[in-house]
Amino acid sequence: MNTSRIYTAALIVIGDEILSGRTQDKNIAQVAKWLNVQGIRLGEVRVIADDMDAIAEAVNILRARNDYLFTTGGIGPTHDDITVDAIAKALGVDVVIHPTARAILERYYADKGGVNEGRLRMARVPDGAELIENRMSGAPGIQIDNLFLMAGVPHITAGMLDALTGTLEGGAPLLSATLGAWAPESEIADVLRVAEKAHEGCQIGSYPFFRNGTVGANFVVRSTDAEELETCRLALKSGLEDAGYEVTDDGI
C-alpha cells in the first residue's frame, strides 16, 4: 500500500439491457465498495450500449486518465457480447483463444454437453491478456494492462472481485462515518461547510430524504485518516446539536 498518492479507477457498464431499463445495474455499488477497501477511488462510471466503437472510444479515454479501468458485461457466449472485440480494437491487438480459458471451459462443461461454438466465445481474449478466476460459472474474467473485464451478472462479478482482492496496488482505504438528523439541508448548510473546511483531510456528503412527511438527511464523512475522520465526525455532530437538531449515529 502506497499512502503517498491517490489511486483512481473508472468503470464502464456495458449493455443495451441496462440502458433500456430492463435490467437494473447492481455492479456499480459493489465495485465502488470493493475499490474503497483496496485503497482505490472510483472516479467515473459510464453506461454504454453494445456498440463496439463507443466501447473502444470510452476504453481509450478512461484507461489513459485512471490507474485502473473495469468493465462489466458483454463477455458471455452470445453474438451481442462484444466487449472483448471492442477492447482488442481499442488496444490494437488481435482476439485469440486463450488456451487456459479453453481448458477451464472444457472441464466445466464436460458433463453439461461439452464446449460448443457459443461457449468457446468465452475463451476469447485480447492477445496478451491474463485471466481472472471465476469460481461461479467457469468462464474467466480477463485482465490486460490496467484493464479488468468482468461479467455482468452481479454474483459472478463479486467472485471475480474476490479473486482480485489484494492484487492491485492502492493507497490508504477510504474510511467513512455517518450521522443522521431530521434537518433540512438549507438550514444546516453552513454547519456542513464549517466542519469540512476545518478538517482539510475530510469530505462531507449530504444525502437528504423525505419520510413520513418530514425532511431529514444523512451526512457521510469520508477520510483516509481514522483520527481525522473521528475528529471531523465529532465536530459535525456538535455543530448539528448546537443548531438544535438531535443527531443519530450511523444515520437514520
JSON list of C-alpha atoms in Angstrom, two decimals, residues 12-237:
[
{"chain": "A", "resi": 12, "resn": "ILE", "atom": "CA", "xyz": [-17.73, 1.01, -17.83]},
{"chain": "A", "resi": 13, "resn": "VAL", "atom": "CA", "xyz": [-21.06, -0.79, -17.53]},
{"chain": "A", "resi": 14, "resn": "ILE", "atom": "CA", "xyz": [-21.86, -2.35, -20.89]},
{"chain": "A", "resi": 15, "resn": "GLY", "atom": "CA", "xyz": [-25.22, -3.50, -22.16]},
{"chain": "A", "resi": 16, "resn": "ASP", "atom": "CA", "xyz": [-28.33, -2.42, -24.04]},
{"chain": "A", "resi": 17, "resn": "GLU", "atom": "CA", "xyz": [-30.40, -4.05, -21.30]},
{"chain": "A", "resi": 18, "resn": "ILE", "atom": "CA", "xyz": [-29.09, -1.56, -18.73]},
{"chain": "A", "resi": 19, "resn": "LEU", "atom": "CA", "xyz": [-29.86, 1.47, -20.90]},
{"chain": "A", "resi": 20, "resn": "SER", "atom": "CA", "xyz": [-33.31, 0.18, -21.80]},
{"chain": "A", "resi": 21, "resn": "GLY", "atom": "CA", "xyz": [-34.21, -0.20, -18.13]},
{"chain": "A", "resi": 22, "resn": "ARG", "atom": "CA", "xyz": [-34.94, -3.91, -18.47]},
{"chain": "A", "resi": 23, "resn": "THR", "atom": "CA", "xyz": [-32.07, -4.71, -16.10]},
{"chain": "A", "resi": 24, "resn": "GLN", "atom": "CA", "xyz": [-31.12, -2.67, -13.05]},
{"chain": "A", "resi": 25, "resn": "ASP", "atom": "CA", "xyz": [-27.37, -2.44, -12.53]},
{"chain": "A", "resi": 26, "resn": "LYS", "atom": "CA", "xyz": [-26.06, -3.70, -9.20]},
{"chain": "A", "resi": 27, "resn": "ASN", "atom": "CA", "xyz": [-22.37, -3.76, -10.06]},
{"chain": "A", "resi": 28, "resn": "ILE", "atom": "CA", "xyz": [-21.57, -0.07, -9.61]},
{"chain": "A", "resi": 29, "resn": "ALA", "atom": "CA", "xyz": [-22.14, -0.18, -5.85]},
{"chain": "A", "resi": 30, "resn": "GLN", "atom": "CA", "xyz": [-20.25, -3.43, -5.27]},
{"chain": "A", "resi": 31, "resn": "VAL", "atom": "CA", "xyz": [-17.30, -2.38, -7.44]},
{"chain": "A", "resi": 32, "resn": "ALA", "atom": "CA", "xyz": [-17.13, 1.01, -5.67]},
{"chain": "A", "resi": 33, "resn": "LYS", "atom": "CA", "xyz": [-17.19, -0.57, -2.21]},
{"chain": "A", "resi": 34, "resn": "TRP", "atom": "CA", "xyz": [-14.58, -3.15, -3.17]},
{"chain": "A", "resi": 35, "resn": "LEU", "atom": "CA", "xyz": [-12.29, -0.49, -4.62]},
{"chain": "A", "resi": 36, "resn": "ASN", "atom": "CA", "xyz": [-12.52, 1.59, -1.43]},
{"chain": "A", "resi": 37, "resn": "VAL", "atom": "CA", "xyz": [-11.21, -1.36, 0.57]},
{"chain": "A", "resi": 38, "resn": "GLN", "atom": "CA", "xyz": [-8.34, -1.75, -1.90]},
{"chain": "A", "resi": 39, "resn": "GLY", "atom": "CA", "xyz": [-7.41, 1.93, -1.42]},
{"chain": "A", "resi": 40, "resn": "ILE", "atom": "CA", "xyz": [-8.62, 2.92, -4.89]},
{"chain": "A", "resi": 41, "resn": "ARG", "atom": "CA", "xyz": [-11.16, 5.69, -5.62]},
{"chain": "A", "resi": 42, "resn": "LEU", "atom": "CA", "xyz": [-13.88, 5.10, -8.20]},
{"chain": "A", "resi": 43, "resn": "GLY", "atom": "CA", "xyz": [-13.92, 8.43, -10.01]},
{"chain": "A", "resi": 44, "resn": "GLU", "atom": "CA", "xyz": [-16.17, 7.86, -13.01]},
{"chain": "A", "resi": 45, "resn": "VAL", "atom": "CA", "xyz": [-18.80, 5.45, -14.33]},
{"chain": "A", "resi": 46, "resn": "ARG", "atom": "CA", "xyz": [-20.12, 5.23, -17.86]},
{"chain": "A", "resi": 47, "resn": "VAL", "atom": "CA", "xyz": [-23.02, 3.11, -19.10]},
{"chain": "A", "resi": 48, "resn": "ILE", "atom": "CA", "xyz": [-22.58, 2.22, -22.76]},
{"chain": "A", "resi": 49, "resn": "ALA", "atom": "CA", "xyz": [-24.67, 0.30, -25.28]},
{"chain": "A", "resi": 50, "resn": "ASP", "atom": "CA", "xyz": [-23.45, -2.80, -27.12]},
{"chain": "A", "resi": 51, "resn": "ASP", "atom": "CA", "xyz": [-21.65, -0.60, -29.65]},
{"chain": "A", "resi": 52, "resn": "MET", "atom": "CA", "xyz": [-18.09, -1.54, -30.50]},
{"chain": "A", "resi": 53, "resn": "ASP", "atom": "CA", "xyz": [-16.89, 1.93, -31.49]},
{"chain": "A", "resi": 54, "resn": "ALA", "atom": "CA", "xyz": [-18.45, 3.55, -28.41]},
{"chain": "A", "resi": 55, "resn": "ILE", "atom": "CA", "xyz": [-16.89, 0.98, -26.08]},
{"chain": "A", "resi": 56, "resn": "ALA", "atom": "CA", "xyz": [-13.46, 1.29, -27.72]},
{"chain": "A", "resi": 57, "resn": "GLU", "atom": "CA", "xyz": [-13.58, 5.08, -27.51]},
{"chain": "A", "resi": 58, "resn": "ALA", "atom": "CA", "xyz": [-14.54, 5.07, -23.84]},
{"chain": "A", "resi": 59, "resn": "VAL", "atom": "CA", "xyz": [-11.88, 2.48, -23.01]},
{"chain": "A", "resi": 60, "resn": "ASN", "atom": "CA", "xyz": [-9.09, 4.56, -24.51]},
{"chain": "A", "resi": 61, "resn": "ILE", "atom": "CA", "xyz": [-10.25, 7.75, -22.77]},
{"chain": "A", "resi": 62, "resn": "LEU", "atom": "CA", "xyz": [-10.75, 6.25, -19.32]},
{"chain": "A", "resi": 63, "resn": "ARG", "atom": "CA", "xyz": [-7.73, 3.94, -19.20]},
{"chain": "A", "resi": 64, "resn": "ALA", "atom": "CA", "xyz": [-5.47, 6.87, -20.02]},
{"chain": "A", "resi": 65, "resn": "ARG", "atom": "CA", "xyz": [-6.60, 9.02, -17.09]},
{"chain": "A", "resi": 66, "resn": "ASN", "atom": "CA", "xyz": [-7.02, 6.38, -14.40]},
{"chain": "A", "resi": 67, "resn": "ASP", "atom": "CA", "xyz": [-4.77, 3.83, -12.76]},
{"chain": "A", "resi": 68, "resn": "TYR", "atom": "CA", "xyz": [-7.34, 1.11, -13.42]},
{"chain": "A", "resi": 69, "resn": "LEU", "atom": "CA", "xyz": [-10.34, 0.58, -15.67]},
{"chain": "A", "resi": 70, "resn": "PHE", "atom": "CA", "xyz": [-13.02, -2.04, -15.02]},
{"chain": "A", "resi": 71, "resn": "THR", "atom": "CA", "xyz": [-15.78, -3.18, -17.34]},
{"chain": "A", "resi": 72, "resn": "THR", "atom": "CA", "xyz": [-18.84, -5.28, -16.54]},
{"chain": "A", "resi": 73, "resn": "GLY", "atom": "CA", "xyz": [-20.95, -7.05, -19.12]},
{"chain": "A", "resi": 74, "resn": "GLY", "atom": "CA", "xyz": [-20.55, -8.30, -22.65]},
{"chain": "A", "resi": 75, "resn": "ILE", "atom": "CA", "xyz": [-18.13, -11.22, -22.17]},
{"chain": "A", "resi": 76, "resn": "GLY", "atom": "CA", "xyz": [-20.68, -14.02, -22.49]},
{"chain": "A", "resi": 77, "resn": "PRO", "atom": "CA", "xyz": [-21.41, -16.58, -25.23]},
{"chain": "A", "resi": 78, "resn": "THR", "atom": "CA", "xyz": [-23.85, -14.69, -27.48]},
{"chain": "A", "resi": 79, "resn": "HIS", "atom": "CA", "xyz": [-23.37, -12.61, -30.62]},
{"chain": "A", "resi": 80, "resn": "ASP", "atom": "CA", "xyz": [-24.00, -9.32, -28.79]},
{"chain": "A", "resi": 81, "resn": "ASP", "atom": "CA", "xyz": [-21.24, -9.99, -26.26]},
{"chain": "A", "resi": 82, "resn": "ILE", "atom": "CA", "xyz": [-18.69, -7.75, -27.96]},
{"chain": "A", "resi": 83, "resn": "THR", "atom": "CA", "xyz": [-16.62, -6.36, -25.09]},
{"chain": "A", "resi": 84, "resn": "VAL", "atom": "CA", "xyz": [-13.57, -8.48, -25.91]},
{"chain": "A", "resi": 85, "resn": "ASP", "atom": "CA", "xyz": [-13.65, -7.40, -29.56]},
{"chain": "A", "resi": 86, "resn": "ALA", "atom": "CA", "xyz": [-14.12, -3.74, -28.63]},
{"chain": "A", "resi": 87, "resn": "ILE", "atom": "CA", "xyz": [-11.22, -3.73, -26.18]},
{"chain": "A", "resi": 88, "resn": "ALA", "atom": "CA", "xyz": [-8.96, -5.56, -28.63]},
{"chain": "A", "resi": 89, "resn": "LYS", "atom": "CA", "xyz": [-9.83, -2.84, -31.14]},
{"chain": "A", "resi": 90, "resn": "ALA", "atom": "CA", "xyz": [-9.05, -0.11, -28.58]},
{"chain": "A", "resi": 91, "resn": "LEU", "atom": "CA", "xyz": [-5.66, -1.69, -27.82]},
{"chain": "A", "resi": 92, "resn": "GLY", "atom": "CA", "xyz": [-4.84, -2.51, -31.43]},
{"chain": "A", "resi": 93, "resn": "VAL", "atom": "CA", "xyz": [-4.39, -6.24, -30.82]},
{"chain": "A", "resi": 94, "resn": "ASP", "atom": "CA", "xyz": [-5.99, -9.41, -32.17]},
{"chain": "A", "resi": 95, "resn": "VAL", "atom": "CA", "xyz": [-8.59, -11.55, -30.45]},
{"chain": "A", "resi": 96, "resn": "VAL", "atom": "CA", "xyz": [-7.29, -15.04, -29.66]},
{"chain": "A", "resi": 97, "resn": "ILE", "atom": "CA", "xyz": [-8.48, -18.19, -27.87]},
{"chain": "A", "resi": 98, "resn": "HIS", "atom": "CA", "xyz": [-6.71, -18.34, -24.52]},
{"chain": "A", "resi": 99, "resn": "PRO", "atom": "CA", "xyz": [-5.56, -21.96, -24.06]},
{"chain": "A", "resi": 100, "resn": "THR", "atom": "CA", "xyz": [-6.07, -21.96, -20.30]},
{"chain": "A", "resi": 101, "resn": "ALA", "atom": "CA", "xyz": [-9.53, -20.45, -20.64]},
{"chain": "A", "resi": 102, "resn": "ARG", "atom": "CA", "xyz": [-10.42, -23.11, -23.18]},
{"chain": "A", "resi": 103, "resn": "ALA", "atom": "CA", "xyz": [-9.23, -25.87, -20.85]},
{"chain": "A", "resi": 104, "resn": "ILE", "atom": "CA", "xyz": [-11.25, -24.39, -17.97]},
{"chain": "A", "resi": 105, "resn": "LEU", "atom": "CA", "xyz": [-14.39, -24.33, -20.09]},
{"chain": "A", "resi": 106, "resn": "GLU", "atom": "CA", "xyz": [-13.82, -27.86, -21.36]},
{"chain": "A", "resi": 107, "resn": "ARG", "atom": "CA", "xyz": [-13.62, -29.12, -17.78]},
{"chain": "A", "resi": 108, "resn": "TYR", "atom": "CA", "xyz": [-16.60, -27.11, -16.64]},
{"chain": "A", "resi": 109, "resn": "TYR", "atom": "CA", "xyz": [-18.86, -28.21, -19.49]},
{"chain": "A", "resi": 110, "resn": "ALA", "atom": "CA", "xyz": [-17.65, -31.82, -19.64]},
{"chain": "A", "resi": 111, "resn": "ASP", "atom": "CA", "xyz": [-20.88, -33.04, -18.02]},
{"chain": "A", "resi": 112, "resn": "LYS", "atom": "CA", "xyz": [-23.04, -30.26, -19.47]},
{"chain": "A", "resi": 113, "resn": "GLY", "atom": "CA", "xyz": [-22.95, -31.10, -23.17]},
{"chain": "A", "resi": 114, "resn": "GLY", "atom": "CA", "xyz": [-19.36, -30.05, -23.88]},
{"chain": "A", "resi": 115, "resn": "VAL", "atom": "CA", "xyz": [-17.92, -26.87, -25.39]},
{"chain": "A", "resi": 116, "resn": "ASN", "atom": "CA", "xyz": [-19.85, -25.60, -28.39]},
{"chain": "A", "resi": 117, "resn": "GLU", "atom": "CA", "xyz": [-19.22, -22.55, -30.54]},
{"chain": "A", "resi": 118, "resn": "GLY", "atom": "CA", "xyz": [-21.08, -20.21, -28.20]},
{"chain": "A", "resi": 119, "resn": "ARG", "atom": "CA", "xyz": [-19.33, -21.46, -25.09]},
{"chain": "A", "resi": 120, "resn": "LEU", "atom": "CA", "xyz": [-15.96, -21.23, -26.79]},
{"chain": "A", "resi": 121, "resn": "ARG", "atom": "CA", "xyz": [-16.57, -17.49, -27.25]},
{"chain": "A", "resi": 122, "resn": "MET", "atom": "CA", "xyz": [-15.98, -17.17, -23.52]},
{"chain": "A", "resi": 123, "resn": "ALA", "atom": "CA", "xyz": [-12.36, -18.27, -24.05]},
{"chain": "A", "resi": 124, "resn": "ARG", "atom": "CA", "xyz": [-11.69, -15.35, -26.42]},
{"chain": "A", "resi": 125, "resn": "VAL", "atom": "CA", "xyz": [-9.36, -12.64, -25.09]},
{"chain": "A", "resi": 126, "resn": "PRO", "atom": "CA", "xyz": [-7.37, -9.70, -26.44]},
{"chain": "A", "resi": 127, "resn": "ASP", "atom": "CA", "xyz": [-3.94, -11.03, -27.36]},
{"chain": "A", "resi": 128, "resn": "GLY", "atom": "CA", "xyz": [-1.60, -10.78, -24.36]},
{"chain": "A", "resi": 129, "resn": "ALA", "atom": "CA", "xyz": [-4.34, -10.95, -21.71]},
{"chain": "A", "resi": 130, "resn": "GLU", "atom": "CA", "xyz": [-4.31, -12.88, -18.45]},
{"chain": "A", "resi": 131, "resn": "LEU", "atom": "CA", "xyz": [-7.28, -14.49, -16.74]},
{"chain": "A", "resi": 132, "resn": "ILE", "atom": "CA", "xyz": [-9.31, -13.55, -13.66]},
{"chain": "A", "resi": 133, "resn": "GLU", "atom": "CA", "xyz": [-10.55, -16.60, -11.79]},
{"chain": "A", "resi": 134, "resn": "ASN", "atom": "CA", "xyz": [-14.28, -17.30, -11.85]},
{"chain": "A", "resi": 135, "resn": "ARG", "atom": "CA", "xyz": [-15.32, -19.81, -9.19]},
{"chain": "A", "resi": 136, "resn": "MET", "atom": "CA", "xyz": [-19.01, -19.49, -10.03]},
{"chain": "A", "resi": 137, "resn": "SER", "atom": "CA", "xyz": [-19.52, -20.45, -13.66]},
{"chain": "A", "resi": 138, "resn": "GLY", "atom": "CA", "xyz": [-16.21, -21.44, -15.16]},
{"chain": "A", "resi": 139, "resn": "ALA", "atom": "CA", "xyz": [-15.81, -18.68, -17.74]},
{"chain": "A", "resi": 140, "resn": "PRO", "atom": "CA", "xyz": [-12.96, -16.47, -16.50]},
{"chain": "A", "resi": 141, "resn": "GLY", "atom": "CA", "xyz": [-12.65, -12.72, -16.43]},
{"chain": "A", "resi": 142, "resn": "ILE", "atom": "CA", "xyz": [-9.86, -11.01, -18.33]},
{"chain": "A", "resi": 143, "resn": "GLN", "atom": "CA", "xyz": [-7.01, -8.69, -17.38]},
{"chain": "A", "resi": 144, "resn": "ILE", "atom": "CA", "xyz": [-4.80, -6.86, -19.85]},
{"chain": "A", "resi": 145, "resn": "ASP", "atom": "CA", "xyz": [-2.58, -3.95, -18.82]},
{"chain": "A", "resi": 146, "resn": "ASN", "atom": "CA", "xyz": [-4.68, -1.82, -16.43]},
{"chain": "A", "resi": 147, "resn": "LEU", "atom": "CA", "xyz": [-7.98, -3.19, -17.79]},
{"chain": "A", "resi": 148, "resn": "PHE", "atom": "CA", "xyz": [-10.19, -5.69, -15.97]},
{"chain": "A", "resi": 149, "resn": "LEU", "atom": "CA", "xyz": [-13.07, -7.27, -17.91]},
{"chain": "A", "resi": 150, "resn": "MET", "atom": "CA", "xyz": [-15.70, -8.85, -15.69]},
{"chain": "A", "resi": 151, "resn": "ALA", "atom": "CA", "xyz": [-19.08, -10.50, -16.06]},
{"chain": "A", "resi": 152, "resn": "GLY", "atom": "CA", "xyz": [-22.30, -8.52, -15.91]},
{"chain": "A", "resi": 153, "resn": "VAL", "atom": "CA", "xyz": [-24.06, -10.96, -13.56]},
{"chain": "A", "resi": 154, "resn": "PRO", "atom": "CA", "xyz": [-23.54, -9.41, -10.10]},
{"chain": "A", "resi": 155, "resn": "HIS", "atom": "CA", "xyz": [-22.75, -12.57, -8.11]},
{"chain": "A", "resi": 156, "resn": "ILE", "atom": "CA", "xyz": [-20.21, -13.63, -10.74]},
{"chain": "A", "resi": 157, "resn": "THR", "atom": "CA", "xyz": [-18.69, -10.14, -10.69]},
{"chain": "A", "resi": 158, "resn": "ALA", "atom": "CA", "xyz": [-18.42, -10.42, -6.90]},
{"chain": "A", "resi": 159, "resn": "GLY", "atom": "CA", "xyz": [-16.47, -13.65, -7.24]},
{"chain": "A", "resi": 160, "resn": "MET", "atom": "CA", "xyz": [-14.07, -12.09, -9.73]},
{"chain": "A", "resi": 161, "resn": "LEU", "atom": "CA", "xyz": [-13.51, -9.12, -7.43]},
{"chain": "A", "resi": 162, "resn": "ASP", "atom": "CA", "xyz": [-12.79, -11.55, -4.61]},
{"chain": "A", "resi": 163, "resn": "ALA", "atom": "CA", "xyz": [-10.17, -13.25, -6.80]},
{"chain": "A", "resi": 164, "resn": "LEU", "atom": "CA", "xyz": [-8.52, -9.84, -7.39]},
{"chain": "A", "resi": 165, "resn": "THR", "atom": "CA", "xyz": [-8.52, -8.83, -3.71]},
{"chain": "A", "resi": 166, "resn": "GLY", "atom": "CA", "xyz": [-5.07, -7.76, -2.57]},
{"chain": "A", "resi": 167, "resn": "THR", "atom": "CA", "xyz": [-3.51, -7.96, -6.05]},
{"chain": "A", "resi": 168, "resn": "LEU", "atom": "CA", "xyz": [-3.81, -4.28, -7.07]},
{"chain": "A", "resi": 169, "resn": "GLU", "atom": "CA", "xyz": [-1.57, -1.50, -5.85]},
{"chain": "A", "resi": 170, "resn": "GLY", "atom": "CA", "xyz": [-3.57, 1.10, -3.96]},
{"chain": "A", "resi": 171, "resn": "GLY", "atom": "CA", "xyz": [-3.36, 3.83, -1.39]},
{"chain": "A", "resi": 172, "resn": "ALA", "atom": "CA", "xyz": [-4.94, 4.13, 2.02]},
{"chain": "A", "resi": 173, "resn": "PRO", "atom": "CA", "xyz": [-8.52, 2.80, 2.16]},
{"chain": "A", "resi": 174, "resn": "LEU", "atom": "CA", "xyz": [-11.23, 5.46, 2.22]},
{"chain": "A", "resi": 175, "resn": "LEU", "atom": "CA", "xyz": [-12.98, 5.33, 5.59]},
{"chain": "A", "resi": 176, "resn": "SER", "atom": "CA", "xyz": [-16.41, 6.74, 6.35]},
{"chain": "A", "resi": 177, "resn": "ALA", "atom": "CA", "xyz": [-18.73, 7.58, 9.23]},
{"chain": "A", "resi": 178, "resn": "THR", "atom": "CA", "xyz": [-22.41, 8.53, 9.03]},
{"chain": "A", "resi": 179, "resn": "LEU", "atom": "CA", "xyz": [-24.59, 10.85, 11.08]},
{"chain": "A", "resi": 180, "resn": "GLY", "atom": "CA", "xyz": [-28.31, 11.43, 10.60]},
{"chain": "A", "resi": 181, "resn": "ALA", "atom": "CA", "xyz": [-30.65, 14.24, 11.59]},
{"chain": "A", "resi": 182, "resn": "TRP", "atom": "CA", "xyz": [-34.20, 15.37, 10.86]},
{"chain": "A", "resi": 183, "resn": "ALA", "atom": "CA", "xyz": [-32.83, 18.60, 9.43]},
{"chain": "A", "resi": 184, "resn": "PRO", "atom": "CA", "xyz": [-33.50, 20.39, 6.13]},
{"chain": "A", "resi": 185, "resn": "GLU", "atom": "CA", "xyz": [-30.25, 20.83, 4.20]},
{"chain": "A", "resi": 186, "resn": "SER", "atom": "CA", "xyz": [-31.00, 24.51, 3.69]},
{"chain": "A", "resi": 187, "resn": "GLU", "atom": "CA", "xyz": [-30.89, 25.10, 7.45]},
{"chain": "A", "resi": 188, "resn": "ILE", "atom": "CA", "xyz": [-27.59, 23.34, 8.18]},
{"chain": "A", "resi": 189, "resn": "ALA", "atom": "CA", "xyz": [-25.56, 24.07, 5.03]},
{"chain": "A", "resi": 190, "resn": "ASP", "atom": "CA", "xyz": [-23.24, 26.37, 6.98]},
{"chain": "A", "resi": 191, "resn": "VAL", "atom": "CA", "xyz": [-22.69, 23.71, 9.65]},
{"chain": "A", "resi": 192, "resn": "LEU", "atom": "CA", "xyz": [-21.51, 21.28, 6.98]},
{"chain": "A", "resi": 193, "resn": "ARG", "atom": "CA", "xyz": [-19.32, 23.86, 5.29]},
{"chain": "A", "resi": 194, "resn": "VAL", "atom": "CA", "xyz": [-17.61, 24.92, 8.52]},
{"chain": "A", "resi": 195, "resn": "ALA", "atom": "CA", "xyz": [-16.94, 21.33, 9.62]},
{"chain": "A", "resi": 196, "resn": "GLU", "atom": "CA", "xyz": [-15.44, 20.32, 6.28]},
{"chain": "A", "resi": 197, "resn": "LYS", "atom": "CA", "xyz": [-13.33, 23.49, 6.00]},
{"chain": "A", "resi": 198, "resn": "ALA", "atom": "CA", "xyz": [-11.88, 22.92, 9.49]},
{"chain": "A", "resi": 199, "resn": "HIS", "atom": "CA", "xyz": [-10.83, 19.37, 8.62]},
{"chain": "A", "resi": 200, "resn": "GLU", "atom": "CA", "xyz": [-8.77, 19.51, 5.46]},
{"chain": "A", "resi": 201, "resn": "GLY", "atom": "CA", "xyz": [-8.40, 15.74, 5.07]},
{"chain": "A", "resi": 202, "resn": "CYS", "atom": "CA", "xyz": [-12.15, 15.08, 5.16]},
{"chain": "A", "resi": 203, "resn": "GLN", "atom": "CA", "xyz": [-15.09, 15.31, 2.80]},
{"chain": "A", "resi": 204, "resn": "ILE", "atom": "CA", "xyz": [-18.70, 15.57, 3.91]},
{"chain": "A", "resi": 205, "resn": "GLY", "atom": "CA", "xyz": [-21.55, 14.39, 1.71]},
{"chain": "A", "resi": 206, "resn": "SER", "atom": "CA", "xyz": [-25.18, 15.28, 2.45]},
{"chain": "A", "resi": 207, "resn": "TYR", "atom": "CA", "xyz": [-27.97, 12.91, 1.38]},
{"chain": "A", "resi": 208, "resn": "PRO", "atom": "CA", "xyz": [-31.47, 14.30, 2.02]},
{"chain": "A", "resi": 209, "resn": "PHE", "atom": "CA", "xyz": [-34.67, 12.27, 2.29]},
{"chain": "A", "resi": 210, "resn": "PHE", "atom": "CA", "xyz": [-38.38, 12.79, 2.91]},
{"chain": "A", "resi": 211, "resn": "ARG", "atom": "CA", "xyz": [-40.12, 10.31, 5.19]},
{"chain": "A", "resi": 212, "resn": "ASN", "atom": "CA", "xyz": [-43.49, 10.37, 6.92]},
{"chain": "A", "resi": 213, "resn": "GLY", "atom": "CA", "xyz": [-43.99, 13.98, 5.97]},
{"chain": "A", "resi": 214, "resn": "THR", "atom": "CA", "xyz": [-40.68, 15.12, 7.46]},
{"chain": "A", "resi": 215, "resn": "VAL", "atom": "CA", "xyz": [-37.42, 16.24, 5.83]},
{"chain": "A", "resi": 216, "resn": "GLY", "atom": "CA", "xyz": [-34.13, 14.81, 7.04]},
{"chain": "A", "resi": 217, "resn": "ALA", "atom": "CA", "xyz": [-30.65, 13.97, 5.83]},
{"chain": "A", "resi": 218, "resn": "ASN", "atom": "CA", "xyz": [-27.76, 11.60, 6.41]},
{"chain": "A", "resi": 219, "resn": "PHE", "atom": "CA", "xyz": [-24.27, 13.08, 6.44]},
{"chain": "A", "resi": 220, "resn": "VAL", "atom": "CA", "xyz": [-21.32, 10.91, 5.42]},
{"chain": "A", "resi": 221, "resn": "VAL", "atom": "CA", "xyz": [-17.83, 11.95, 6.49]},
{"chain": "A", "resi": 222, "resn": "ARG", "atom": "CA", "xyz": [-15.00, 10.40, 4.46]},
{"chain": "A", "resi": 223, "resn": "SER", "atom": "CA", "xyz": [-11.25, 10.38, 5.03]},
{"chain": "A", "resi": 224, "resn": "THR", "atom": "CA", "xyz": [-8.23, 8.11, 4.71]},
{"chain": "A", "resi": 225, "resn": "ASP", "atom": "CA", "xyz": [-7.14, 9.12, 8.22]},
{"chain": "A", "resi": 226, "resn": "ALA", "atom": "CA", "xyz": [-9.10, 7.41, 11.01]},
{"chain": "A", "resi": 227, "resn": "GLU", "atom": "CA", "xyz": [-8.18, 10.02, 13.64]},
{"chain": "A", "resi": 228, "resn": "GLU", "atom": "CA", "xyz": [-9.07, 12.95, 11.40]},
{"chain": "A", "resi": 229, "resn": "LEU", "atom": "CA", "xyz": [-12.32, 11.22, 10.45]},
{"chain": "A", "resi": 230, "resn": "GLU", "atom": "CA", "xyz": [-13.37, 10.88, 14.08]},
{"chain": "A", "resi": 231, "resn": "THR", "atom": "CA", "xyz": [-12.40, 14.48, 14.88]},
{"chain": "A", "resi": 232, "resn": "CYS", "atom": "CA", "xyz": [-14.49, 15.73, 11.97]},
{"chain": "A", "resi": 233, "resn": "ARG", "atom": "CA", "xyz": [-17.41, 13.48, 12.89]},
{"chain": "A", "resi": 234, "resn": "LEU", "atom": "CA", "xyz": [-17.48, 14.82, 16.43]},
{"chain": "A", "resi": 235, "resn": "ALA", "atom": "CA", "xyz": [-17.22, 18.41, 15.22]},
{"chain": "A", "resi": 236, "resn": "LEU", "atom": "CA", "xyz": [-20.10, 17.91, 12.79]},
{"chain": "A", "resi": 237, "resn": "LYS", "atom": "CA", "xyz": [-22.22, 16.23, 15.46]}
]
